[in-house]
Amino acid sequence: MSLLTIALKSIRQRWVPSFLTGLSVALGISLMIAVMILNGVVTNIFQQSGSGYDLVVGAKGSDLQLVLSTIYHIDNPIENLPWRFYKELSELPYVKQAIPVNIGDTTEVGNFPIVGTTPRYFLVDYIPGKSFLIKGDGLRGTWDAVIGSQVARRNGWKIGSQFKMVHSGQADHVHDELFTVRGILAPTGTPNDRTVFVHIDGFFALAGHDKPIEEAIAREAKFYGESEEQIREFYKKDLEEIARHQHEEAEDHAHHHHHHALSDLQKEVTSVLIVMKGDEGYQVAGNTLFLQTKLKDGFQAQGANTVQVMSRLLTNLVGNVRLAFLYLTSLIIAVSGIGIFVSIYNSMSDRKKEIAVMRALGARRQTVLSIIMLESMLLCVLGGLGGILLGHGLVFIASPIIEARSGLLIDPVAFDPLELIVIPGLIVMAMLIGLIPGLTAYRTDVAESLQG
Amino acid sequence: MSLELLQVRKSYREPGGGLLPVLEIDAFSIPQGEQAVLLGQSGGGKTTLLNVISGITTPDAGQVIIDGVDVTRLIEPARDRFRAERIGFVFQTFHLLPAFTALENVLLGMSFAGRADRTYARQLLERVGLGKRLSHRPSQLSVGEQQRVSVARALANRPRLMLADEPTASVDLANQTNLLTLIRETCREHHVSLLLVTHSPEVSSQFERVENLQEFNRAGMHR
């Protein structure tokens, strides 16, 4: 009969406390596994989303707010930039792609964020090496929309579905115009999955999305640090065209005043996604830094590097939360370890005679020490294995639910390399836990215990 | 000679600091295969003597020679091994391990000697009349059956000497004779010397060789 069998029998003999202590280890470990996997997923999302762009350019302010609002749609946009500025950016010799993005509105059904952009949005990899897959068409016409996979699933929208949007921050202001779903994105595991993309022309054509002329002139003058006259001069042709339109409208009331081509003066963008030119990584990095510095020095715009901003957030905030979670789960495991210690240690007084009998039958001191240590290890390792299974089970069951509710794509069979140290770690813990009761067994006075 | 005690001394320290002599035996022996009973009152040093013989307790002085080996000269691990291999123990309260079946209790003793033999363990249990109780736990066995398991366990490693400490004390009168007969017969069958300690004259009356501990333990005489 091996020592392992003896230890197992002994555990079975006291199965209630053994089961409970093993269970506490299992729960602690399962929590740790779930936290590790979810943490890995969140870290990936924070590190990868928007990593396909070299810079996000927006109004000056918090770069975090810029990234969160543009890439994650979880913060309010700072302020808008003049369309003229976007055009200037796109014409810079070192810029490969400049994609305008307008945010702030949401869908009437499901409250999903709406991004007004150009069809080029879908031509740029959202994560380096990963390009969008669209079922159906892209954004072709003014009133076309492409929706993320989550939006399609949760709103039950298909190609051909029509929807209205709610004007930013005004729950009761629903735009009359209808957009039609022309394409559905394959899941990306990024915030794109819960976003509705509409053609930027349609976005501008919505009532209230064209800035009043005087306001636009004042705003642009301030942005470029020029006089209003200079701005008027710059947009001379546009202003004449607008004046002509207004005259026609005054004469013909039936004419719908929204659906004419908007002047660039009245257009704005919330942010611009920039992909730099450069064959080598260092060229891209150099160009990125150049533009970022140039923006910092002048105008009223800033360029935020998504990856940098998010790693800063990850380190400062999410990193701490992750650390807190890991501390918490470690604490839970330590508490279960103490539980095992108490359980084994308490059993020692009941087992003195048992140990003395084994010794009288010829078991050596080391043998009884080993039996107790093995018991501790079995409880910890079996509990740990149970915990790993339970943890993965939790992730397996929870991943579709989390995906449905938050859009976070979680691999149900995700594995964190850190898990590899769980069992060796538990063995070390078990050895520490088993040592004191084991030594009690080691020191048992056989003659006295047989009498007792 | 199976067992030989020479000039064995053992004292315990009293709470006041003085020494309480428990064993002062100049000479005692049992030839191989002989069965002897040691009669003594409670507190007379019977259990201490068995512990000294089995190497559980070391004497302050003297020699304990079993099967030609002076147990007192062995280091502890060697003593443990020697005990596992050459000495069988039957305790007053059986001391079966509750987590193990009858068969496993017998196998357990074998494991510590490094030679678990399931067939032999089964044969021993069949010999003591428990062939159909192999997988019963102690709590599922009667007192008499439990003591029989402990007899089988004591014989498991083919010992040279069996020590029995009041083996009938927990058994009712009807079972006493049966149990004694079983112990004596199995020892005879396996050529094992037997030293049985008891305070019961009824038990001792069944043996040819009866020694009174107080007569050869001078420590007992002082008290």
XYZ file of C-alpha atoms in Angstrom:
675
model
C 0.000 0.000 0.000
C 1.592 3.251 -1.101
C 1.862 6.381 1.013
C -0.405 8.089 -1.518
C -3.134 5.508 -0.884
C -2.715 5.946 2.866
C -2.982 9.737 2.496
C -6.040 9.416 0.241
C -7.734 7.064 2.703
C -7.050 9.484 5.479
C -8.574 12.336 3.483
C -11.604 10.183 2.709
C -11.976 9.332 6.368
C -12.487 13.029 7.138
C -14.204 13.804 3.880
C -16.396 16.663 5.086
C -13.613 18.989 6.284
C -11.369 17.692 3.491
C -13.997 18.416 0.855
C -14.708 21.867 2.254
C -11.058 22.862 2.426
C -10.428 21.456 -1.060
C -13.467 23.372 -2.283
C -12.185 26.623 -0.808
C -8.928 26.149 -2.719
C -10.906 25.297 -5.853
C -13.022 28.437 -5.564
C -9.975 30.616 -4.977
C -8.158 29.139 -7.956
C -11.200 29.293 -10.226
C -11.580 32.970 -9.416
C -7.900 33.508 -10.123
C -8.151 31.695 -13.465
C -11.242 33.638 -14.481
C -9.584 36.929 -13.508
C -6.416 36.007 -15.400
C -8.315 35.126 -18.568
C -10.668 38.103 -18.463
C -7.727 40.318 -17.684
C -5.894 38.958 -20.712
C -8.916 39.680 -22.888
C -9.368 43.204 -21.551
C -5.653 43.900 -21.906
C -5.770 42.701 -25.502
C -8.747 44.871 -26.291
C -7.127 47.904 -24.731
C -3.817 47.265 -26.407
C -5.040 46.236 -29.830
C -8.135 48.252 -30.619
C -7.206 51.112 -32.844
C -3.676 49.841 -33.168
C -4.198 49.880 -36.919
C -3.909 53.693 -36.867
C -0.737 55.565 -36.129
C -2.460 58.644 -34.738
C -5.890 59.847 -33.773
C -6.132 63.563 -34.384
C -8.719 65.586 -32.547
C -9.266 68.890 -30.775
C -6.792 69.775 -28.068
C -7.631 68.410 -24.650
C -7.194 65.096 -22.953
C -5.583 62.560 -25.263
C -7.281 59.802 -23.261
C -10.687 61.371 -23.881
C -9.843 61.605 -27.572
C -8.907 57.937 -27.807
C -11.760 56.711 -25.613
C -14.327 58.670 -27.605
C -12.936 57.945 -31.066
C -11.853 54.317 -30.746
C -13.943 53.024 -27.847
C -16.980 55.326 -28.022
C -17.058 55.404 -24.233
C -16.436 59.081 -23.622
C -17.860 62.289 -25.042
C -16.004 63.799 -27.964
C -13.898 66.831 -27.038
C -14.739 69.304 -29.753
C -14.905 69.262 -33.502
C -12.274 70.161 -36.051
C -12.922 72.109 -39.253
C -13.295 69.974 -42.360
C -10.607 72.146 -43.947
C -8.182 70.889 -41.320
C -9.017 67.273 -42.160
C -8.367 67.996 -45.826
C -5.033 69.581 -44.981
C -4.061 66.524 -42.968
C -4.977 64.185 -45.804
C -2.791 66.176 -48.171
C 0.342 66.000 -46.007
C 3.072 64.209 -47.955
C 3.837 61.732 -45.164
C 0.213 60.798 -44.489
C -0.948 57.659 -46.252
C -4.551 57.705 -45.085
C -6.618 60.243 -43.225
C -10.071 59.008 -42.327
C -12.615 61.467 -40.948
C -14.735 60.281 -38.062
C -17.847 61.924 -36.685
C -19.287 60.671 -33.451
C -21.806 61.640 -30.835
C -25.090 60.316 -32.192
C -26.625 56.982 -31.286
C -29.147 54.586 -32.768
C -32.747 55.009 -31.685
C -32.946 51.262 -31.005
C -30.283 49.806 -28.725
C -28.485 53.112 -28.173
C -25.432 52.026 -30.193
C -22.828 54.680 -31.010
C -22.893 55.996 -34.552
C -19.774 56.804 -36.495
C -20.073 58.927 -39.575
C -17.146 58.121 -41.822
C -16.041 57.424 -45.377
C -15.906 54.012 -47.080
C -12.113 54.157 -46.658
C -12.600 53.394 -42.954
C -13.017 49.739 -43.869
C -9.957 49.604 -46.090
C -7.527 50.172 -43.219
C -6.603 47.241 -40.944
C -8.280 47.718 -37.553
C -5.408 45.788 -35.982
C -2.200 45.420 -38.003
C -2.731 42.408 -40.267
C -6.453 42.202 -39.598
C -8.786 43.751 -42.115
C -12.536 44.201 -41.954
C -14.749 41.532 -43.447
C -18.089 42.893 -44.575
C -21.111 40.827 -45.441
C -22.982 42.786 -48.070
C -21.828 46.142 -49.387
C -19.815 48.929 -47.839
C -20.856 52.533 -47.550
C -21.784 53.509 -51.106
C -24.679 55.899 -50.960
C -25.430 58.811 -48.667
C -27.956 56.904 -46.558
C -26.004 53.660 -46.325
C -24.913 52.081 -43.069
C -22.583 49.244 -42.067
C -23.193 47.721 -38.664
C -21.019 45.795 -36.204
C -21.751 42.150 -35.457
C -23.108 42.904 -31.968
C -25.473 45.528 -33.314
C -26.798 43.071 -35.886
C -27.314 40.410 -33.262
C -28.817 42.520 -30.536
C -31.029 44.686 -32.669
C -31.894 41.812 -34.976
C -30.942 43.994 -37.952
C -30.257 42.477 -41.330
C -29.157 43.885 -44.636
C -31.977 46.126 -45.730
C -33.086 47.038 -42.184
C -33.704 50.727 -41.697
C -33.120 52.840 -38.642
C -33.140 56.357 -37.301
C -30.579 58.032 -35.136
C -30.833 60.128 -32.012
C -29.045 63.444 -31.956
C -26.128 63.646 -29.527
C -27.121 64.130 -25.937
C -30.772 64.820 -26.752
C -32.857 61.733 -26.099
C -36.003 63.313 -27.533
C -34.383 64.586 -30.707
C -34.736 61.771 -33.226
C -33.604 62.568 -36.750
C -36.274 61.961 -39.355
C -33.894 60.555 -41.933
C -33.720 56.796 -42.371
C -30.459 54.945 -42.902
C -30.412 51.506 -44.529
C -28.126 48.680 -43.440
C -26.006 47.677 -46.462
C -23.292 45.670 -44.762
C -22.612 43.722 -41.571
C -19.088 43.420 -40.150
C -17.675 40.070 -39.114
C -16.801 40.044 -35.377
C -13.532 41.873 -34.696
C -13.301 41.682 -30.896
C -13.012 45.467 -30.870
C -15.493 48.273 -30.159
C -16.308 48.205 -33.903
C -18.575 45.251 -33.115
C -21.018 47.461 -31.269
C -20.817 50.433 -33.594
C -23.001 51.620 -36.454
C -21.153 53.254 -39.340
C -23.010 55.623 -41.592
C -21.803 57.426 -44.682
C -20.329 60.766 -43.700
C -22.382 62.490 -46.430
C -25.529 61.197 -44.789
C -24.241 62.281 -41.420
C -23.737 65.833 -42.718
C -27.080 65.814 -44.434
C -28.930 65.298 -41.160
C -30.790 68.300 -39.815
C -28.652 70.113 -37.256
C -25.379 68.644 -38.481
C -24.592 71.680 -40.621
C -23.079 74.473 -38.621
C -24.725 77.884 -39.054
C -22.577 80.051 -41.365
C -21.688 82.829 -38.947
C -20.888 80.402 -36.174
C -18.750 78.342 -38.564
C -16.801 81.403 -39.698
C -16.130 82.537 -36.132
C -15.128 79.049 -35.111
C -12.736 78.555 -38.029
C -11.191 81.991 -37.566
C -10.466 81.114 -33.987
C -9.083 77.711 -34.924
C -6.625 79.065 -37.498
C -5.946 82.312 -35.681
C -7.119 84.264 -38.709
C -9.610 87.102 -39.068
C -13.207 86.379 -40.100
C -12.539 88.343 -43.305
C -9.744 85.997 -44.195
C -12.088 83.051 -43.656
C -14.804 84.675 -45.779
C -12.244 85.237 -48.475
C -11.125 81.590 -48.306
C -14.709 80.330 -48.681
C -15.816 83.084 -51.064
C -17.235 80.693 -53.674
C -18.992 78.528 -51.096
C -20.559 81.533 -49.416
C -21.885 82.808 -52.737
C -23.324 79.380 -53.457
C -24.985 79.269 -50.035
C -26.463 82.717 -50.548
C -27.871 81.580 -53.900
C -29.431 78.501 -52.289
C -30.999 80.501 -49.519
C -32.513 82.818 -52.071
C -33.985 79.872 -53.977
C -35.368 78.387 -50.788
C -37.051 81.613 -49.871
C -38.848 81.481 -53.187
C -39.744 77.801 -53.067
C -40.882 76.682 -49.587
C -41.569 73.146 -50.701
C -37.928 72.580 -51.435
C -36.270 70.485 -48.786
C -33.383 72.613 -47.677
C -31.232 69.829 -46.194
C -30.374 67.772 -49.190
C -28.098 70.075 -51.070
C -24.307 69.721 -51.064
C -22.932 71.217 -47.875
C -20.086 73.709 -47.974
C -16.821 72.581 -46.395
C -17.192 75.577 -44.107
C -20.232 74.028 -42.485
C -18.676 70.562 -42.163
C -16.840 69.386 -39.114
C -15.119 66.209 -37.998
C -14.738 64.922 -34.475
C -11.449 63.272 -35.190
C -9.260 62.000 -37.952
C -7.650 58.570 -38.018
C -4.196 58.769 -39.531
C -2.087 56.057 -41.131
C 1.439 57.224 -41.883
C 3.535 56.521 -44.929
C 6.728 54.548 -44.524
C 8.038 51.175 -45.613
C 9.917 50.519 -42.408
C 8.682 50.746 -38.826
C 11.135 53.511 -37.966
C 9.921 55.650 -40.875
C 6.347 55.343 -39.691
C 7.391 56.090 -36.121
C 9.413 59.115 -37.300
C 6.527 60.486 -39.354
C 4.105 59.883 -36.500
C 6.304 61.717 -34.049
C 6.826 64.544 -36.551
C 3.106 65.116 -37.019
C 2.408 64.713 -33.315
C 5.016 67.363 -32.463
C 3.807 69.671 -35.209
C 0.237 69.427 -33.905
C 1.393 70.053 -30.369
C 3.113 73.269 -31.421
C 0.368 74.809 -33.473
C -3.341 75.066 -34.165
C -5.859 73.702 -31.733
C -5.453 70.028 -32.422
C -3.571 67.141 -30.930
C -2.429 63.751 -32.170
C -2.799 60.830 -29.839
C -1.033 57.535 -30.297
C -3.714 54.992 -29.416
C -1.324 52.285 -28.293
C 0.662 54.665 -26.089
C -2.405 56.250 -24.537
C -3.987 52.900 -23.834
C -0.854 51.358 -22.368
C -0.627 54.363 -20.072
C -4.237 53.814 -19.005
C -3.577 50.099 -18.666
C -0.567 50.663 -16.464
C -2.048 53.397 -14.333
C -5.619 52.336 -13.926
C -6.492 48.975 -15.415
C -3.088 47.667 -14.313
C -3.866 48.584 -10.728
C -7.305 47.043 -10.921
C -5.734 43.900 -12.332
C -3.140 43.925 -9.563
C -5.878 44.437 -6.970
C -7.758 41.453 -8.405
C -4.681 39.292 -8.360
C -3.936 40.347 -4.775
C -7.518 39.588 -3.832
C -7.503 36.139 -5.403
C -4.079 35.418 -3.891
C -5.539 36.403 -0.550
C -8.486 34.064 -1.084
C -6.076 31.249 -1.891
C -3.963 32.085 1.152
C -7.110 31.974 3.282
C -8.009 28.579 1.838
C -4.435 27.527 2.564
C -4.902 28.558 6.179
C -8.169 26.601 6.122
C -6.317 23.478 5.029
C -3.694 24.087 7.680
C -6.315 24.465 10.411
C -8.173 21.388 9.190
C -5.085 19.180 9.141
C -3.635 20.668 12.297
C -6.881 20.177 14.229
C -7.113 16.610 13.031
C -3.663 15.897 14.429
C -4.858 15.595 18.020
C -7.486 13.053 16.929
C -4.929 11.239 14.858
C -2.143 10.966 17.393
C -3.134 7.402 18.191
C -3.460 6.541 14.498
C 0.045 7.854 13.892
C 1.373 6.043 16.967
C -0.152 2.780 15.687
C 1.525 3.267 12.316
C 4.808 3.933 14.092
C 4.312 0.852 16.305
C 3.696 -1.171 13.141
C 7.082 -0.038 11.904
C 6.396 3.242 10.073
C 9.364 5.572 10.326
C 9.087 9.183 11.475
C 9.761 10.367 7.914
C 6.994 8.088 6.690
C 4.323 9.674 8.874
C 5.681 13.139 8.033
C 5.394 12.259 4.336
C 1.837 10.998 4.766
C 0.727 14.300 6.316
C 2.583 16.341 3.684
C 0.986 14.223 0.957
C -2.443 14.848 2.431
C -1.816 18.567 2.343
C -0.543 18.360 -1.229
C -3.475 16.238 -2.353
C -5.952 18.713 -0.897
C -4.167 21.659 -2.492
C -3.470 20.041 -5.866
C -6.867 18.357 -6.221
C -8.498 21.605 -5.113
C -6.284 23.484 -7.571
C -7.090 21.176 -10.481
C -10.767 21.442 -9.593
C -10.333 25.211 -9.511
C -8.681 25.295 -12.936
C -11.511 23.216 -14.395
C -14.091 25.344 -12.603
C -12.393 28.568 -13.730
C -12.324 27.474 -17.363
C -15.877 26.216 -16.990
C -16.893 29.657 -15.738
C -15.164 31.350 -18.649
C -16.689 28.834 -21.070
C -20.182 29.483 -19.748
C -19.715 33.210 -19.224
C -18.012 34.088 -22.517
C -21.144 34.050 -24.712
C -23.047 35.945 -22.015
C -20.312 38.573 -21.680
C -20.042 38.800 -25.451
C -23.786 39.319 -25.775
C -23.867 41.970 -23.067
C -20.662 43.893 -23.567
C -19.358 42.911 -26.963
C -16.122 41.613 -25.442
C -14.993 38.632 -27.481
C -13.649 35.986 -25.102
C -12.163 32.749 -26.311
C -14.090 30.138 -24.261
C -11.005 27.932 -24.166
C -8.572 30.777 -23.527
C -5.486 29.798 -21.595
C -3.181 32.106 -19.683
C 0.476 30.981 -19.473
C 0.426 32.125 -15.835
C -1.777 29.101 -15.138
C 1.289 26.934 -15.530
C 2.625 28.176 -12.208
C -0.637 27.551 -10.333
C 0.019 23.878 -9.583
C 3.722 24.235 -8.695
C 2.731 27.235 -6.572
C 0.085 25.176 -4.803
C 2.585 22.377 -4.166
C 4.920 24.845 -2.483
C 1.988 26.191 -0.452
C 0.960 22.625 0.458
C 4.448 21.838 1.662
C 4.465 24.903 3.885
C 0.971 24.087 5.156
C 1.766 20.426 5.805
C 5.071 21.073 7.486
C 3.880 21.964 10.982
C 1.236 19.205 11.279
C 3.730 16.882 9.625
C 6.345 17.714 12.215
C 3.753 17.120 14.945
C 3.284 13.656 13.482
C 7.044 13.266 13.190
C 7.489 14.046 16.884
C 4.594 11.917 18.130
C 5.524 10.054 21.298
C 4.459 6.556 20.326
C 4.388 5.015 23.811
C 2.419 7.898 25.288
C -0.018 8.147 22.367
C -0.742 4.413 22.404
C -1.626 4.700 26.073
C -3.802 7.754 25.658
C 16.804 -17.702 21.728
C 13.953 -15.536 20.426
C 14.052 -12.889 23.131
C 16.636 -12.130 25.764
C 16.685 -9.233 28.224
C 19.912 -8.514 30.100
C 20.328 -5.923 32.855
C 17.505 -3.775 31.466
C 16.863 -0.544 33.345
C 14.231 2.072 32.689
C 13.175 4.998 34.858
C 10.864 7.924 34.301
C 11.473 11.411 35.546
C 8.856 12.463 38.047
C 7.325 15.966 38.052
C 9.337 16.722 41.214
C 12.567 15.943 39.395
C 13.286 12.583 40.951
C 13.605 9.340 39.034
C 10.958 6.645 39.222
C 12.426 3.242 38.362
C 9.978 1.222 36.260
C 12.074 -1.646 34.984
C 15.008 -3.342 36.681
C 15.271 -6.716 34.996
C 18.523 -8.622 35.295
C 17.664 -11.468 32.962
C 14.627 -12.747 31.092
C 14.389 -14.881 27.979
C 11.992 -16.763 25.744
C 13.344 -19.541 23.505
C 12.223 -19.562 19.860
C 8.676 -20.812 19.516
C 7.875 -20.672 23.231
C 4.741 -19.022 24.517
C 4.931 -17.208 27.834
C 2.510 -15.119 29.790
C 3.600 -12.273 31.990
C 1.310 -11.624 34.890
C 1.365 -8.222 36.482
C -0.796 -5.598 38.098
C -1.714 -2.326 36.476
C 1.151 0.150 36.716
C 3.620 -2.668 37.195
C 5.606 -1.768 34.087
C 4.046 -4.313 31.717
C 3.452 -1.883 28.884
C 6.824 -0.191 29.370
C 8.452 -3.603 29.115
C 6.671 -4.332 25.828
C 7.645 -0.894 24.506
C 11.277 -1.495 25.452
C 11.259 -4.931 23.812
C 9.724 -3.590 20.622
C 12.115 -0.651 20.474
C 9.368 1.956 20.823
C 11.025 3.063 24.052
C 14.760 2.858 24.604
C 15.942 1.542 27.974
C 18.351 3.556 30.121
C 20.654 0.565 30.235
C 20.846 -3.090 29.310
C 20.413 -5.227 26.242
C 17.275 -6.378 24.435
C 18.284 -9.155 22.076
C 15.718 -10.396 19.588
C 16.606 -13.046 17.075
C 20.289 -12.367 17.788
C 20.051 -8.591 17.315
C 20.516 -6.170 20.215
C 17.673 -3.760 19.517
C 19.082 -1.114 21.872
C 22.112 -0.668 19.648
C 20.088 0.120 16.534
C 19.469 3.685 15.445
C 15.809 4.693 15.332
C 15.034 4.100 11.631
C 16.688 0.678 11.846
C 14.684 -0.067 14.981
C 11.478 0.904 13.193
C 12.341 -1.375 10.307
C 13.313 -4.188 12.687
C 10.007 -3.802 14.515
C 8.075 -3.883 11.244
C 9.855 -7.014 10.064
C 10.385 -9.123 13.185
C 7.827 -8.131 15.817
C 4.081 -8.536 15.741
C 1.957 -6.415 18.047
C -1.525 -7.093 19.390
C -2.823 -4.164 21.398
C -5.381 -4.134 24.164
C -7.710 -1.841 22.202
C -6.767 -3.326 18.804
C -5.832 0.038 17.313
C -7.195 -0.744 13.884
C -7.159 2.280 11.589
C -10.773 3.307 10.974
C -10.238 4.502 7.398
C -8.985 1.127 6.217
C -10.786 -2.157 5.565
C -9.803 -5.356 7.393
C -7.608 -6.363 4.446
C -6.041 -2.912 4.218
C -5.276 -2.866 7.941
C -3.299 -6.078 7.459
C -1.631 -4.724 4.308
C -0.709 -1.508 6.097
C 1.637 -3.300 8.496
C 3.179 -5.115 5.525
C 3.748 -1.828 3.673
C 5.948 -0.449 6.429
C 8.150 -3.531 6.105
C 8.184 -2.964 2.357
C 6.494 -6.210 1.385
C 2.738 -5.887 0.897
C 1.459 -9.322 -0.097
C -2.265 -9.205 -0.750
C -2.602 -12.985 -1.123
C -0.907 -13.674 2.192
C -2.936 -10.941 3.911
C -6.112 -12.568 2.602
C -4.931 -16.000 3.752
C -4.262 -14.663 7.243
C -7.713 -13.132 7.470
C -9.251 -16.363 6.240
C -7.236 -18.190 8.918
C -8.711 -15.993 11.663
C -12.189 -16.618 10.267
C -12.695 -13.310 8.480
C -12.522 -14.502 4.886
C -15.894 -12.923 4.233
C -15.128 -9.683 6.044
C -12.136 -8.540 4.000
C -13.618 -5.290 2.821
C -15.365 -4.366 6.045
C -14.135 -1.379 7.987
C -13.466 -1.678 11.727
C -16.725 0.120 12.504
C -18.569 -2.615 10.596
C -16.934 -5.408 12.598
C -17.755 -6.732 16.061
C -15.237 -6.305 18.888
C -14.181 -9.936 18.586
C -13.742 -9.594 14.827
C -11.678 -6.449 15.249
C -9.326 -8.229 17.606
C -8.967 -11.054 15.089
C -7.985 -8.544 12.432
C -5.320 -7.241 14.783
C -4.012 -10.798 15.254
C -3.813 -11.232 11.470
C -2.066 -7.860 11.204
C 0.470 -8.858 13.868
C 1.341 -11.960 11.863
C 1.460 -10.162 8.519
C 5.218 -9.728 8.281
C 6.036 -13.291 9.455
C 7.506 -11.987 12.727
C 9.841 -13.915 15.040
C 8.169 -12.585 18.147
C 4.617 -11.590 18.941
C 3.891 -9.180 21.765
C 0.328 -9.106 23.062
C -0.700 -6.417 25.524
C -3.831 -7.511 27.413
C -5.355 -8.773 24.139
C -8.487 -10.118 25.804
C -9.209 -7.136 28.026
C -11.763 -5.627 25.658
C -13.384 -8.926 24.699
C -16.293 -10.568 26.522
C -15.703 -13.761 28.443
C -17.186 -16.014 25.798
C -14.759 -14.691 23.207
C -11.699 -14.620 25.479
C -10.919 -18.327 25.176
C -11.526 -18.342 21.443
C -9.224 -15.391 20.947
C -6.479 -16.808 23.128
C -6.703 -20.119 21.316
C -6.477 -18.288 18.017
C -3.404 -16.296 19.059
C -1.648 -19.359 20.460
C -2.512 -21.583 17.502
C -1.497 -19.089 14.850
C 1.773 -18.372 16.667
C 2.461 -22.079 16.826
C 1.619 -22.540 13.154
C 3.998 -19.739 12.165
C 6.715 -20.681 14.689
C 6.404 -17.313 16.375
C 7.414 -16.845 20.017
C 4.678 -15.234 22.076
C 4.930 -12.940 25.053
C 1.501 -12.045 26.355
C 1.045 -9.678 29.268
C -2.082 -9.709 31.345
C -3.340 -9.043 34.811
C -5.946 -11.787 34.492
C -5.251 -15.093 36.259
C -7.926 -16.701 34.021
C -5.858 -15.889 30.981
C -2.541 -16.885 32.519
C -3.962 -20.204 33.670
C -4.123 -21.335 30.059
C -0.334 -21.054 29.574
C 2.358 -23.511 30.558
C 4.917 -20.817 31.294
C 3.654 -18.069 33.527
C 5.981 -15.396 34.843
C 5.047 -12.899 37.485
C 6.519 -9.561 36.493
C 6.900 -8.458 40.094
C 9.112 -11.441 40.759
C 11.814 -10.594 38.264
C 11.328 -6.855 37.892
C 13.109 -5.441 40.927
C 11.710 -1.958 40.242
C 8.238 -3.365 40.825
C 9.357 -4.900 44.090
C 10.429 -1.510 45.476
C 6.974 -0.054 45.057
